[in-house]
Amino acid sequence: MRNILITGGAGFIGSHLVRLMVNKYPGYKIINLDKLTYAGNLANLKDIEKRENYTFIKGDICDFDHVKSIFETMKIDGVIHLAAESHVDRSIKDPFSFAMTNVVGTLSLLQAARTSWDGNYEGKMFYHVSTDEVYGSLSDNTTLFTESTRYEPHSPYSASKASSDHFVRAFHDTYGLPVIISNCSNNYGSFQFPEKLIPLFINNIRHNKPLPVYGKGENIRDWLFVEDHAAAIDLLFHKGKVGETYNIGGFNEWKNIDLIKLMIRIVDRQLGRKEGTSDYLITYVTDRAGHDLRYAIDSTKLHKEFGWEPSLQFEEGLEKTVQWYLNNQEWLDNVTSGDYQKYYEDMYNRQ
Ligand SMILES: NC(=O)c1ccc[n+]([C@@H]2O[C@H](COP(=O)([O-])OP(=O)(O)OC[C@H]3O[C@@H](n4cnc5c(N)ncnc54)[C@H](O)[C@@H]3O)[C@@H](O)[C@H]2O)c1
């Protein structure tokens, strides 16, 4: 039996990871600690919410006393930490909340793990989920981020994630805490809050709303199907080497504008429109401040050590993703209106 604390399990990637772990490891206890911010929704986990090996706790990772009591009462022996403020645009408007959750919240978890485990690290693991954005921006079209690329974050979001990575490493180096960090590229798939590019644009194309493209749409991102990210985390959590960093990515770079045109073709086709009908919705807007030009991740280490590869080709994953959002309009409406949030708030207040 292992008692695994997953933070941010009601969010996009977290919900996929919780689902995977609950289904794959009936002998584990999966404890999901989430504050349920605008980005977290228990509706993402409806299919597994009643499973015996799953527990949800509403709470803030910055609340050290609460986190510490969870470690002690639930006898936590593994942490997979995903809870974060995750949207770059929001970090530009409100950097403080990013420093609070991403830096102080991570520190609170590290300190709770260290003081609860108290040097007895046998069978313990603190796994920190980070991003490729900590590496900054690539100025040419050939270089890739490797695990030894120097950190050079540009946005308040990436600066806060970089800082949290440094704290995780410091706890390993200073106290011997068993840690693993993974830095992943952009994820796509079901249950992503529709402020992010792919779900936002699928929804806008469906409703004939403008598609705001930053600058000329020249920025390049590497995309990975969210279930592949969850599978890589599961693999590394169990088999990764303590103290190591692993990059996770799909060797799948897309210029934003090309990705948007591909999405338009897929959505138009799935809606029974002539492909390209919705091209007119593309609207170029002023570029995001400090917008990194290119992210591209080298995941050779993960592939060489464990034979890990993404399970889906991008076009296939995108077809599936478009289909999911088109079939789940109610989910989209409810997460944006806050209805699910209210439903679960009421439920927890009644208990
Ligand atoms: N989405 C991506 O493309 C991507 C890529 C690489 C790494 N990551 C990292 O993966 C993690 C998850 O990303 P995501 O896209 O699923 O994010 P998300 O915004 O969808 O979910 C974040 C979750 O954390 C919860 N949360 C926020 N603040 C909290 C707090 N103080 N206490 C407890 N819970 C809190 C939210 O309620 C939400 O459920 C983040 O750490 C992010 O930096 C994301």
Short mmCIF file of C-alpha atoms and ligand atoms in Angstrom, two decimals:
data_model
loop_
_atom_site.label_atom_id
_atom_site.label_comp_id
_atom_site.label_asym_id
_atom_site.label_seq_id
_atom_site.Cartn_x
_atom_site.Cartn_y
_atom_site.Cartn_z
CA MET A 1 0.00 0.00 0.00
CA ARG A 2 1.26 3.47 -0.83
CA ASN A 3 -0.42 6.71 0.11
CA ILE A 4 0.14 9.20 -2.68
CA LEU A 5 -0.70 12.87 -2.32
CA ILE A 6 -1.45 14.46 -5.70
CA THR A 7 -1.76 18.25 -5.55
CA GLY A 8 -3.81 20.11 -8.16
CA GLY A 9 -5.60 16.89 -9.07
CA ALA A 10 -8.78 18.74 -10.06
CA GLY A 11 -6.97 20.69 -12.78
CA PHE A 12 -6.22 19.74 -16.37
CA ILE A 13 -3.13 17.51 -16.10
CA GLY A 14 -3.79 16.60 -12.47
CA SER A 15 -7.20 15.09 -13.27
CA HIS A 16 -5.70 12.88 -15.98
CA LEU A 17 -2.98 11.75 -13.58
CA VAL A 18 -5.43 11.06 -10.73
CA ARG A 19 -7.62 9.01 -13.10
CA LEU A 20 -4.63 7.02 -14.34
CA MET A 21 -3.32 6.28 -10.83
CA VAL A 22 -6.73 5.42 -9.33
CA ASN A 23 -7.45 2.99 -12.18
CA LYS A 24 -3.97 1.49 -12.42
CA TYR A 25 -3.14 1.06 -8.73
CA PRO A 26 -6.10 -0.26 -6.75
CA GLY A 27 -3.70 -0.98 -3.87
CA TYR A 28 -2.64 2.67 -3.54
CA LYS A 29 -4.54 5.40 -1.75
CA ILE A 30 -4.69 8.45 -4.00
CA ILE A 31 -5.31 11.66 -2.08
CA ASN A 32 -6.14 14.69 -4.20
CA LEU A 33 -5.43 18.03 -2.49
CA ASP A 34 -6.82 20.96 -4.45
CA LYS A 35 -7.96 24.47 -3.60
CA LEU A 36 -10.50 24.43 -6.46
CA THR A 37 -9.50 27.75 -7.97
CA TYR A 38 -11.22 28.81 -11.19
CA ALA A 39 -9.00 26.20 -12.95
CA GLY A 40 -9.86 23.25 -10.74
CA ASN A 41 -13.05 21.35 -11.15
CA LEU A 42 -14.22 18.15 -9.53
CA ALA A 43 -16.45 17.57 -12.54
CA ASN A 44 -13.19 16.53 -14.25
CA LEU A 45 -13.11 13.46 -11.99
CA LYS A 46 -16.76 12.42 -11.92
CA ASP A 47 -15.99 8.94 -13.27
CA ILE A 48 -13.69 8.02 -10.37
CA GLU A 49 -14.95 10.18 -7.49
CA LYS A 50 -16.59 7.28 -5.66
CA ARG A 51 -13.69 4.84 -5.91
CA GLU A 52 -12.45 3.36 -2.66
CA ASN A 53 -8.82 4.17 -3.28
CA TYR A 54 -9.57 7.87 -3.93
CA THR A 55 -9.99 10.75 -1.48
CA PHE A 56 -10.49 14.42 -2.22
CA ILE A 57 -9.39 17.12 0.22
CA LYS A 58 -10.18 20.76 -0.42
CA GLY A 59 -7.26 22.86 0.73
CA ASP A 60 -4.55 25.34 -0.10
CA ILE A 61 -0.97 24.08 -0.46
CA CYS A 62 0.19 27.36 1.12
CA ASP A 63 -1.58 26.41 4.37
CA PHE A 64 1.38 24.65 6.01
CA ASP A 65 -0.51 23.42 9.09
CA HIS A 66 -3.17 21.80 6.93
CA VAL A 67 -0.62 20.23 4.60
CA LYS A 68 1.42 18.91 7.54
CA SER A 69 -1.67 17.40 9.16
CA ILE A 70 -2.52 15.63 5.88
CA PHE A 71 0.99 14.14 5.76
CA GLU A 72 0.64 12.86 9.29
CA THR A 73 -2.95 11.65 9.39
CA MET A 74 -2.89 10.07 5.93
CA LYS A 75 0.67 8.71 6.29
CA ILE A 76 1.73 10.13 2.96
CA ASP A 77 4.75 8.42 1.44
CA GLY A 78 4.71 9.92 -2.03
CA VAL A 79 3.87 13.34 -3.44
CA ILE A 80 3.19 14.30 -7.03
CA HIS A 81 2.97 18.06 -7.02
CA LEU A 82 1.03 19.75 -9.81
CA ALA A 83 -0.96 22.47 -8.01
CA ALA A 84 -0.05 25.82 -9.51
CA GLU A 85 -1.26 29.01 -11.04
CA SER A 86 -0.58 28.11 -14.64
CA HIS A 87 -1.71 30.82 -17.07
CA VAL A 88 1.01 33.19 -18.35
CA ASP A 89 -1.43 36.03 -19.16
CA ARG A 90 -2.80 35.95 -15.62
CA SER A 91 0.76 36.02 -14.23
CA ILE A 92 1.44 39.24 -16.12
CA LYS A 93 -1.61 40.84 -14.48
CA ASP A 94 -1.13 39.38 -10.98
CA PRO A 95 2.42 38.11 -10.32
CA PHE A 96 1.92 37.94 -6.53
CA SER A 97 -0.54 35.06 -6.63
CA PHE A 98 1.95 33.12 -8.79
CA ALA A 99 4.77 33.66 -6.30
CA MET A 100 2.43 32.65 -3.50
CA THR A 101 1.08 29.39 -4.91
CA ASN A 102 3.98 28.28 -7.07
CA VAL A 103 6.86 29.25 -4.78
CA VAL A 104 5.50 29.46 -1.22
CA GLY A 105 3.05 26.60 -1.85
CA THR A 106 5.83 24.34 -3.12
CA LEU A 107 7.99 25.30 -0.15
CA SER A 108 5.15 24.46 2.23
CA LEU A 109 4.82 20.97 0.69
CA LEU A 110 8.59 20.39 0.77
CA GLN A 111 8.79 21.43 4.40
CA ALA A 112 5.80 19.24 5.34
CA ALA A 113 7.40 16.24 3.56
CA ARG A 114 10.78 16.83 5.17
CA THR A 115 9.52 17.31 8.70
CA SER A 116 6.99 14.44 8.50
CA TRP A 117 9.44 11.96 6.97
CA ASP A 118 12.08 13.21 9.37
CA GLY A 119 15.09 11.72 7.59
CA ASN A 120 13.42 8.34 7.08
CA TYR A 121 13.36 8.52 3.29
CA GLU A 122 13.10 4.81 2.52
CA GLY A 123 10.23 4.34 0.02
CA LYS A 124 9.50 8.07 -0.05
CA MET A 125 9.34 10.34 -3.10
CA PHE A 126 8.63 14.01 -3.80
CA TYR A 127 7.87 14.41 -7.50
CA HIS A 128 7.65 17.97 -8.81
CA VAL A 129 5.88 18.70 -12.10
CA SER A 130 7.46 21.64 -13.91
CA THR A 131 7.51 23.19 -17.33
CA ASP A 132 9.86 23.78 -20.27
CA GLU A 133 9.13 27.52 -19.90
CA VAL A 134 11.79 27.78 -17.16
CA TYR A 135 14.45 27.46 -19.87
CA GLY A 136 13.42 30.71 -21.56
CA SER A 137 13.25 31.15 -25.30
CA LEU A 138 15.21 29.58 -28.17
CA SER A 139 16.34 32.11 -30.73
CA ASP A 140 17.18 29.68 -33.54
CA ASN A 141 15.27 26.85 -35.13
CA THR A 142 17.57 23.95 -34.31
CA THR A 143 18.58 24.05 -30.65
CA LEU A 144 16.54 22.05 -28.11
CA PHE A 145 16.20 22.42 -24.34
CA THR A 146 18.07 19.63 -22.57
CA GLU A 147 18.12 18.86 -18.85
CA SER A 148 21.31 20.92 -18.51
CA THR A 149 20.07 24.03 -20.32
CA ARG A 150 20.49 27.12 -18.12
CA TYR A 151 17.30 28.48 -16.56
CA GLU A 152 16.29 31.81 -18.08
CA PRO A 153 12.61 32.44 -17.32
CA HIS A 154 10.96 35.54 -18.79
CA SER A 155 7.37 35.64 -17.54
CA PRO A 156 6.26 35.86 -13.90
CA TYR A 157 4.74 32.38 -14.42
CA SER A 158 7.99 30.80 -15.62
CA ALA A 159 10.00 32.71 -13.00
CA SER A 160 7.78 31.29 -10.26
CA LYS A 161 8.09 27.76 -11.66
CA ALA A 162 11.87 28.13 -11.98
CA SER A 163 12.02 29.28 -8.38
CA SER A 164 9.97 26.29 -7.23
CA ASP A 165 12.33 23.94 -9.12
CA HIS A 166 15.29 25.53 -7.30
CA PHE A 167 13.61 24.98 -3.92
CA VAL A 168 12.96 21.32 -4.79
CA ARG A 169 16.64 20.84 -5.71
CA ALA A 170 17.75 22.73 -2.60
CA PHE A 171 15.73 20.35 -0.41
CA HIS A 172 17.44 17.43 -2.09
CA ASP A 173 20.91 18.91 -1.76
CA THR A 174 20.45 20.28 1.76
CA TYR A 175 18.27 17.69 3.48
CA GLY A 176 18.62 14.66 1.20
CA LEU A 177 14.88 14.74 0.37
CA PRO A 178 14.26 12.20 -2.43
CA VAL A 179 13.03 14.32 -5.33
CA ILE A 180 12.46 14.08 -9.06
CA ILE A 181 11.63 17.03 -11.31
CA SER A 182 10.17 16.79 -14.80
CA ASN A 183 9.92 19.68 -17.24
CA CYS A 184 7.27 19.18 -19.86
CA SER A 185 6.23 20.98 -23.02
CA ASN A 186 2.71 22.34 -23.75
CA ASN A 187 -0.04 19.80 -23.10
CA TYR A 188 -3.31 19.42 -24.97
CA GLY A 189 -6.35 17.19 -24.48
CA SER A 190 -9.67 16.98 -22.67
CA PHE A 191 -10.60 18.90 -19.48
CA GLN A 192 -8.33 21.90 -20.10
CA PHE A 193 -9.78 25.18 -18.85
CA PRO A 194 -10.89 27.10 -21.96
CA GLU A 195 -8.63 30.10 -21.49
CA LYS A 196 -5.75 28.15 -23.02
CA LEU A 197 -5.14 28.23 -26.77
CA ILE A 198 -6.53 24.88 -27.95
CA PRO A 199 -9.84 24.64 -26.04
CA LEU A 200 -10.43 28.40 -26.40
CA PHE A 201 -10.00 28.31 -30.15
CA ILE A 202 -12.05 25.13 -30.66
CA ASN A 203 -14.91 26.79 -28.80
CA ASN A 204 -14.52 30.08 -30.65
CA ILE A 205 -14.46 28.38 -34.06
CA ARG A 206 -17.64 26.51 -33.15
CA HIS A 207 -19.39 29.75 -32.17
CA ASN A 208 -17.90 31.88 -35.01
CA LYS A 209 -16.04 34.11 -32.56
CA PRO A 210 -12.72 35.84 -33.39
CA LEU A 211 -9.48 33.87 -32.83
CA PRO A 212 -7.04 36.35 -31.24
CA VAL A 213 -3.53 35.48 -32.44
CA TYR A 214 -0.60 37.15 -30.65
CA GLY A 215 1.74 39.09 -32.98
CA LYS A 216 2.02 37.30 -36.30
CA GLY A 217 1.47 33.84 -34.83
CA GLU A 218 5.16 33.04 -35.35
CA ASN A 219 5.76 31.65 -31.84
CA ILE A 220 6.67 27.98 -31.78
CA ARG A 221 5.57 25.49 -29.13
CA ASP A 222 6.12 21.77 -28.68
CA TRP A 223 2.85 19.91 -27.99
CA LEU A 224 2.22 16.70 -26.07
CA PHE A 225 -1.04 14.79 -25.51
CA VAL A 226 -1.95 15.14 -21.83
CA GLU A 227 -2.41 11.38 -21.30
CA ASP A 228 1.14 10.84 -22.55
CA HIS A 229 2.38 13.36 -19.98
CA ALA A 230 0.46 11.56 -17.22
CA ALA A 231 1.94 8.22 -18.33
CA ALA A 232 5.47 9.69 -18.28
CA ILE A 233 4.93 11.05 -14.75
CA ASP A 234 3.71 7.63 -13.59
CA LEU A 235 6.78 5.99 -15.14
CA LEU A 236 9.25 8.46 -13.62
CA PHE A 237 7.55 8.49 -10.22
CA HIS A 238 8.15 4.74 -10.00
CA LYS A 239 11.37 4.29 -11.96
CA GLY A 240 13.13 7.65 -12.18
CA LYS A 241 16.44 8.22 -10.43
CA VAL A 242 16.31 10.25 -7.21
CA GLY A 243 17.72 13.75 -7.61
CA GLU A 244 17.35 13.75 -11.41
CA THR A 245 15.54 16.01 -13.83
CA TYR A 246 13.78 14.63 -16.90
CA ASN A 247 12.47 16.54 -19.90
CA ILE A 248 9.16 15.33 -21.31
CA GLY A 249 8.13 16.34 -24.82
CA GLY A 250 6.85 15.04 -28.10
CA PHE A 251 9.43 16.35 -30.61
CA ASN A 252 6.35 18.02 -32.04
CA GLU A 253 6.92 21.69 -32.80
CA TRP A 254 4.21 23.87 -34.27
CA LYS A 255 4.17 27.52 -35.21
CA ASN A 256 1.02 28.95 -33.55
CA ILE A 257 -0.48 30.10 -36.83
CA ASP A 258 0.00 26.68 -38.48
CA LEU A 259 -1.54 24.95 -35.47
CA ILE A 260 -4.52 27.35 -35.60
CA LYS A 261 -5.07 26.68 -39.30
CA LEU A 262 -4.92 22.93 -38.66
CA MET A 263 -7.44 23.30 -35.82
CA ILE A 264 -9.75 25.30 -38.08
CA ARG A 265 -9.66 22.54 -40.71
CA ILE A 266 -10.42 19.84 -38.13
CA VAL A 267 -13.21 21.75 -36.36
CA ASP A 268 -14.82 22.83 -39.65
CA ARG A 269 -14.75 19.23 -40.91
CA GLN A 270 -16.12 17.78 -37.67
CA LEU A 271 -18.94 20.37 -37.72
CA GLY A 272 -19.79 19.48 -41.30
CA ARG A 273 -18.52 22.80 -42.69
CA LYS A 274 -16.20 23.12 -45.67
CA GLU A 275 -12.60 23.01 -44.36
CA GLY A 276 -11.16 26.51 -44.03
CA THR A 277 -14.59 28.20 -43.77
CA SER A 278 -13.53 29.66 -40.43
CA ASP A 279 -10.15 31.07 -41.55
CA TYR A 280 -11.77 34.54 -41.55
CA LEU A 281 -12.00 34.40 -37.73
CA ILE A 282 -8.21 34.75 -37.36
CA THR A 283 -7.55 38.16 -35.79
CA TYR A 284 -4.01 39.34 -35.15
CA VAL A 285 -3.62 41.20 -31.83
CA THR A 286 -0.73 43.00 -30.08
CA ASP A 287 1.88 40.50 -28.97
CA ARG A 288 2.06 39.36 -25.34
CA ALA A 289 4.74 41.25 -23.35
CA GLY A 290 7.95 39.22 -23.06
CA HIS A 291 6.51 36.53 -25.37
CA ASP A 292 9.04 33.72 -25.79
CA LEU A 293 9.61 32.91 -29.46
CA ARG A 294 10.31 29.19 -29.41
CA TYR A 295 10.21 26.32 -26.92
CA ALA A 296 11.43 22.91 -28.02
CA ILE A 297 12.26 20.10 -25.70
CA ASP A 298 14.76 17.27 -26.04
CA SER A 299 13.32 14.22 -24.28
CA THR A 300 16.09 11.85 -25.40
CA LYS A 301 17.04 11.04 -21.79
CA LEU A 302 13.55 9.78 -21.01
CA HIS A 303 13.48 7.79 -24.25
CA LYS A 304 16.98 6.30 -23.79
CA GLU A 305 16.55 5.32 -20.15
CA PHE A 306 13.00 4.00 -20.29
CA GLY A 307 12.03 3.65 -23.97
CA TRP A 308 9.24 6.21 -23.38
CA GLU A 309 7.53 7.62 -26.46
CA PRO A 310 4.32 9.57 -27.02
CA SER A 311 1.51 7.15 -27.87
CA LEU A 312 -0.26 9.45 -30.32
CA GLN A 313 0.68 11.36 -33.45
CA PHE A 314 -0.29 15.03 -33.07
CA GLU A 315 -2.97 15.09 -35.79
CA GLU A 316 -4.61 12.04 -34.25
CA GLY A 317 -4.51 13.55 -30.75
CA LEU A 318 -5.89 16.83 -32.02
CA GLU A 319 -8.78 15.08 -33.83
CA LYS A 320 -9.66 13.33 -30.56
CA THR A 321 -9.36 16.56 -28.60
CA VAL A 322 -11.57 18.55 -30.98
CA GLN A 323 -14.14 15.77 -30.87
CA TRP A 324 -14.11 15.81 -27.04
CA TYR A 325 -14.72 19.57 -26.79
CA LEU A 326 -17.43 19.50 -29.46
CA ASN A 327 -19.17 16.66 -27.59
CA ASN A 328 -18.80 18.32 -24.20
CA GLN A 329 -20.25 21.77 -24.72
CA GLU A 330 -22.05 21.47 -21.39
CA TRP A 331 -18.73 20.96 -19.54
CA LEU A 332 -17.31 24.02 -21.31
CA ASP A 333 -20.35 26.15 -20.45
CA ASN A 334 -20.36 25.02 -16.85
CA VAL A 335 -16.66 25.53 -16.14
CA THR A 336 -16.73 29.00 -17.62
CA SER A 337 -19.93 30.01 -15.82
CA GLY A 338 -18.65 28.63 -12.51
CA ASP A 339 -21.69 26.31 -12.22
CA TYR A 340 -19.67 23.16 -11.43
CA GLN A 341 -17.67 25.13 -8.90
CA LYS A 342 -20.86 26.23 -7.20
CA TYR A 343 -22.30 22.72 -7.23
CA TYR A 344 -19.26 21.27 -5.47
CA GLU A 345 -18.88 24.26 -3.12
CA ASP A 346 -22.48 23.68 -1.99
CA MET A 347 -21.85 19.97 -1.63
CA TYR A 348 -18.77 20.51 0.55
CA ASN A 349 -20.46 23.19 2.62
CA ARG A 350 -23.33 20.81 3.35
CA GLN A 351 -21.01 18.03 4.62
N1 LIG B 1 -0.64 22.80 -19.06
C1 LIG B 1 0.55 22.64 -19.57
O1 LIG B 1 0.72 22.67 -20.79
C2 LIG B 1 1.74 22.37 -18.68
C3 LIG B 1 2.96 22.01 -19.27
C4 LIG B 1 4.04 21.71 -18.43
C5 LIG B 1 3.91 21.78 -17.06
N2 LIG B 1 2.72 22.15 -16.52
C6 LIG B 1 2.63 22.18 -15.03
O2 LIG B 1 1.72 21.15 -14.67
C7 LIG B 1 0.98 21.53 -13.53
C8 LIG B 1 -0.50 21.42 -13.81
O3 LIG B 1 -0.83 22.27 -14.89
P1 LIG B 1 -2.33 22.37 -15.43
O4 LIG B 1 -2.26 22.88 -16.81
O5 LIG B 1 -3.03 21.10 -15.16
O6 LIG B 1 -2.88 23.52 -14.48
P2 LIG B 1 -4.38 23.92 -14.14
O7 LIG B 1 -4.35 25.40 -14.00
O8 LIG B 1 -5.34 23.29 -15.09
O9 LIG B 1 -4.63 23.25 -12.71
C9 LIG B 1 -4.02 23.70 -11.55
C10 LIG B 1 -4.74 23.07 -10.38
O10 LIG B 1 -4.10 23.51 -9.17
C11 LIG B 1 -5.09 23.92 -8.25
N3 LIG B 1 -4.51 24.93 -7.37
C12 LIG B 1 -4.12 26.19 -7.71
N4 LIG B 1 -3.65 26.84 -6.63
C13 LIG B 1 -3.72 25.98 -5.59
C14 LIG B 1 -3.36 26.05 -4.22
N5 LIG B 1 -2.84 27.17 -3.71
N6 LIG B 1 -3.55 24.98 -3.44
C15 LIG B 1 -4.09 23.83 -3.95
N7 LIG B 1 -4.45 23.71 -5.24
C16 LIG B 1 -4.27 24.77 -6.05
C17 LIG B 1 -6.23 24.45 -9.09
O11 LIG B 1 -7.46 24.46 -8.39
C18 LIG B 1 -6.21 23.48 -10.26
O12 LIG B 1 -7.01 22.35 -9.99
C19 LIG B 1 1.43 22.95 -13.17
O13 LIG B 1 2.39 22.85 -12.15
C20 LIG B 1 2.06 23.47 -14.46
O14 LIG B 1 3.07 24.40 -14.18
C21 LIG B 1 1.63 22.46 -17.30
#
